[in-house]
Each structure stands twice: as structure tokens, then as C-alpha cells.
Amino acid sequence: MGKGRILIKGPRVQDIGYRLFLLNLASESNITGFQARNIDKDCVEVLYEGGEKETKMFLGKVKMLAPKEAEVFSISFEEYEGSVKSIEVFRSEFTTVQLGKIVEIGLGMLGKQDLMLEKQDIMLGKTDQMLQKQDSLLEKQDIMLG
């Protein structure tokens, strides 16, 4: 069995989907235990556990691959003796947290959309007023020309 801790540091390792990326790498490598969390403002911590072959494959992928938006300064690998959640439990918890974030963002977007629609309605009202004034001016012009 292989077990360890990975610290990924850099200016862009959070809020870019790095933990989901790592979860997918762990899943592809058949890792049985996995946890990932953001620590500090520039670090992602990963705990992993699995068979020797699987962990070797996972660590190789972590060294070679990163999300497109990532800016990584260092990746360090350490031994770890503590417990690691099963990958299924982590995936379930992670999915729930991410869905909560999506709901918050969606509600914020709906609020902004409502504001935009209100402003658009005001603008349409002013456009209608302007067109009425133009019609009035054209009527007066027709009278003057007649």
C-alpha cells in the first residue's frame, strides 16, 4: 500500500478546478483513498492511499499534469501516516460543496439579470418617449410644410 501527502504551491492553484482535476487523476489511477483541500491562499493539499502500482501511476500524473489555468511553483511529496477518506466519500462531499457554490453563483447571476432587465425597461421607456417626441415634431413639420 502507498500512502502520502502532496503539497502543490503556486499563485494559481485555487479556484481553477485543481481539486476536481486531482480527483479525476486519482480516479483514473484507481486510488482508493483521496482527500484534497485548499490551505493558505496558494496551496492545495492532497492525501492519497492505494496500491503501490496505482499510487506510482497517480504520482506520475500529478508531477506531469495540471489544469490549463494553473501556475505551480512547487510540488512536494511527503509520507503520511494518518487516515485518508475513501475516494467515494470524498467525491460525494466534494460534489455537494461544489453544487452549493454553483447555486450561490446562479442566484447572484439571476439578481444581476433582474437589475439588467429593470435598466433595460427604463431605457425602453425613454426610447418610447423619444419616439413620441419625434412623431410630434414630424407632425408639426408636416403642418408647416402644408
Tab-separated table of C-alpha atoms in Angstrom:
chain	number	residue	atom	x	y	z
A	1	MET	CA	0.000	0.000	0.000
A	2	GLY	CA	1.119	3.522	-0.766
A	3	LYS	CA	0.039	6.477	1.277
A	4	GLY	CA	1.193	10.060	1.259
A	5	ARG	CA	0.656	13.784	1.270
A	6	ILE	CA	1.207	16.166	-1.636
A	7	LEU	CA	1.516	19.948	-1.354
A	8	ILE	CA	1.012	21.906	-4.565
A	9	LYS	CA	2.017	25.564	-4.266
A	10	GLY	CA	1.725	28.479	-6.623
A	11	PRO	CA	-0.089	31.740	-7.327
A	12	ARG	CA	-2.875	29.990	-9.280
A	13	VAL	CA	-3.677	26.649	-7.714
A	14	GLN	CA	-7.043	27.567	-6.169
A	15	ASP	CA	-10.387	28.473	-7.734
A	16	ILE	CA	-9.386	26.919	-11.062
A	17	GLY	CA	-10.692	23.372	-10.573
A	18	TYR	CA	-7.391	21.862	-9.372
A	19	ARG	CA	-9.009	19.648	-6.710
A	20	LEU	CA	-11.504	18.256	-9.241
A	21	PHE	CA	-8.628	17.725	-11.672
A	22	LEU	CA	-6.698	15.798	-8.996
A	23	LEU	CA	-9.791	13.778	-8.057
A	24	ASN	CA	-10.134	12.718	-11.694
A	25	LEU	CA	-6.434	11.736	-11.846
A	26	ALA	CA	-6.854	9.689	-8.663
A	27	SER	CA	-9.946	8.007	-10.050
A	28	GLU	CA	-8.201	7.194	-13.356
A	29	SER	CA	-5.315	5.694	-11.363
A	30	ASN	CA	-7.673	3.567	-9.224
A	31	ILE	CA	-6.613	5.267	-5.988
A	32	THR	CA	-8.792	4.013	-3.105
A	33	GLY	CA	-8.302	6.872	-0.621
A	34	PHE	CA	-8.261	10.547	-1.528
A	35	GLN	CA	-8.737	13.954	0.043
A	36	ALA	CA	-7.892	17.410	-1.283
A	37	ARG	CA	-8.312	20.816	0.291
A	38	ASN	CA	-7.152	24.363	-0.188
A	39	ILE	CA	-4.801	25.602	2.513
A	40	ASP	CA	-3.418	29.103	2.871
A	41	LYS	CA	-4.063	31.145	-0.273
A	42	ASP	CA	-1.555	29.463	-2.544
A	43	CYS	CA	-1.534	25.779	-1.639
A	44	VAL	CA	-3.556	22.636	-2.303
A	45	GLU	CA	-3.039	19.657	-0.004
A	46	VAL	CA	-3.745	16.132	-1.231
A	47	LEU	CA	-3.860	12.967	0.855
A	48	TYR	CA	-3.911	9.696	-1.048
A	49	GLU	CA	-3.874	5.960	-0.450
A	50	GLY	CA	-3.822	2.979	-2.766
A	51	GLY	CA	-1.893	0.031	-4.084
A	52	GLU	CA	1.763	0.518	-4.941
A	53	LYS	CA	1.227	0.384	-8.715
A	54	GLU	CA	-1.781	2.736	-8.523
A	55	THR	CA	-0.059	5.319	-6.328
A	56	LYS	CA	3.008	5.302	-8.578
A	57	MET	CA	0.767	5.986	-11.574
A	58	PHE	CA	-1.112	8.729	-9.686
A	59	LEU	CA	2.075	10.467	-8.505
A	60	GLY	CA	3.482	10.391	-12.033
A	61	LYS	CA	0.371	12.117	-13.352
A	62	VAL	CA	0.441	14.727	-10.554
A	63	LYS	CA	4.075	15.551	-11.453
A	64	MET	CA	3.380	15.851	-15.187
A	65	LEU	CA	-0.124	17.299	-15.447
A	66	ALA	CA	-2.008	20.344	-14.184
A	67	PRO	CA	-5.114	22.293	-15.178
A	68	LYS	CA	-4.507	24.763	-18.033
A	69	GLU	CA	-5.051	27.800	-15.799
A	70	ALA	CA	-2.678	26.594	-13.066
A	71	GLU	CA	0.557	28.359	-12.141
A	72	VAL	CA	2.554	25.983	-9.971
A	73	PHE	CA	5.839	26.847	-8.250
A	74	SER	CA	6.403	23.593	-6.401
A	75	ILE	CA	5.004	20.146	-5.755
A	76	SER	CA	6.289	18.311	-2.702
A	77	PHE	CA	5.644	14.716	-1.710
A	78	GLU	CA	5.685	13.560	1.910
A	79	GLU	CA	4.937	10.421	3.850
A	80	TYR	CA	1.634	10.406	5.691
A	81	GLU	CA	0.523	8.095	8.473
A	82	GLY	CA	-2.993	9.384	9.206
A	83	SER	CA	-6.275	8.138	7.851
A	84	VAL	CA	-7.500	9.037	4.371
A	85	LYS	CA	-11.157	9.114	3.333
A	86	SER	CA	-12.271	6.718	0.661
A	87	ILE	CA	-12.346	8.344	-2.755
A	88	GLU	CA	-16.110	7.711	-2.984
A	89	VAL	CA	-16.791	9.569	0.277
A	90	PHE	CA	-14.574	12.477	-0.794
A	91	ARG	CA	-16.232	12.625	-4.242
A	92	SER	CA	-19.684	12.771	-2.656
A	93	GLU	CA	-18.733	15.512	-0.186
A	94	PHE	CA	-16.845	17.470	-2.839
A	95	THR	CA	-19.777	17.294	-5.257
A	96	THR	CA	-22.144	18.623	-2.599
A	97	VAL	CA	-19.847	21.564	-1.790
A	98	GLN	CA	-19.353	22.410	-5.470
A	99	LEU	CA	-23.108	22.255	-6.165
A	100	GLY	CA	-23.622	24.700	-3.284
A	101	LYS	CA	-21.153	27.098	-4.926
A	102	ILE	CA	-22.939	26.741	-8.264
A	103	VAL	CA	-26.279	27.596	-6.618
A	104	GLU	CA	-24.784	30.718	-4.991
A	105	ILE	CA	-23.266	31.863	-8.277
A	106	GLY	CA	-26.504	31.144	-10.155
A	107	LEU	CA	-28.569	33.152	-7.671
A	108	GLY	CA	-26.109	36.032	-7.943
A	109	MET	CA	-26.365	35.910	-11.724
A	110	LEU	CA	-30.168	35.936	-11.560
A	111	GLY	CA	-30.043	39.013	-9.320
A	112	LYS	CA	-27.777	40.792	-11.793
A	113	GLN	CA	-30.017	39.721	-14.661
A	114	ASP	CA	-33.034	41.232	-12.880
A	115	LEU	CA	-31.138	44.520	-12.459
A	116	MET	CA	-30.220	44.500	-16.143
A	117	LEU	CA	-33.833	43.884	-17.146
A	118	GLU	CA	-35.017	46.764	-14.946
A	119	LYS	CA	-32.490	49.098	-16.578
A	120	GLN	CA	-33.498	47.830	-19.995
A	121	ASP	CA	-37.161	48.574	-19.210
A	122	ILE	CA	-36.239	52.134	-18.176
A	123	MET	CA	-34.236	52.539	-21.375
A	124	LEU	CA	-37.153	51.267	-23.487
A	125	GLY	CA	-39.476	53.699	-21.733
A	126	LYS	CA	-37.153	56.590	-22.582
A	127	THR	CA	-36.875	55.352	-26.162
A	128	ASP	CA	-40.695	55.359	-26.415
A	129	GLN	CA	-40.795	58.944	-25.086
A	130	MET	CA	-38.158	59.984	-27.601
A	131	LEU	CA	-40.108	58.378	-30.471
A	132	GLN	CA	-43.299	60.147	-29.384
A	133	LYS	CA	-41.470	63.471	-29.423
A	134	GLN	CA	-40.069	62.688	-32.872
A	135	ASP	CA	-43.583	61.866	-34.117
A	136	SER	CA	-44.830	65.155	-32.680
A	137	LEU	CA	-42.022	67.052	-34.378
A	138	LEU	CA	-42.752	65.334	-37.691
A	139	GLU	CA	-46.449	66.247	-37.413
A	140	LYS	CA	-45.547	69.890	-36.766
A	141	GLN	CA	-43.129	69.807	-39.686
A	142	ASP	CA	-45.864	68.395	-41.957
A	143	ILE	CA	-48.220	71.204	-40.823
A	144	MET	CA	-45.547	73.814	-41.529
A	145	LEU	CA	-44.836	72.360	-44.961
A	146	GLY	CA	-48.541	72.131	-45.750
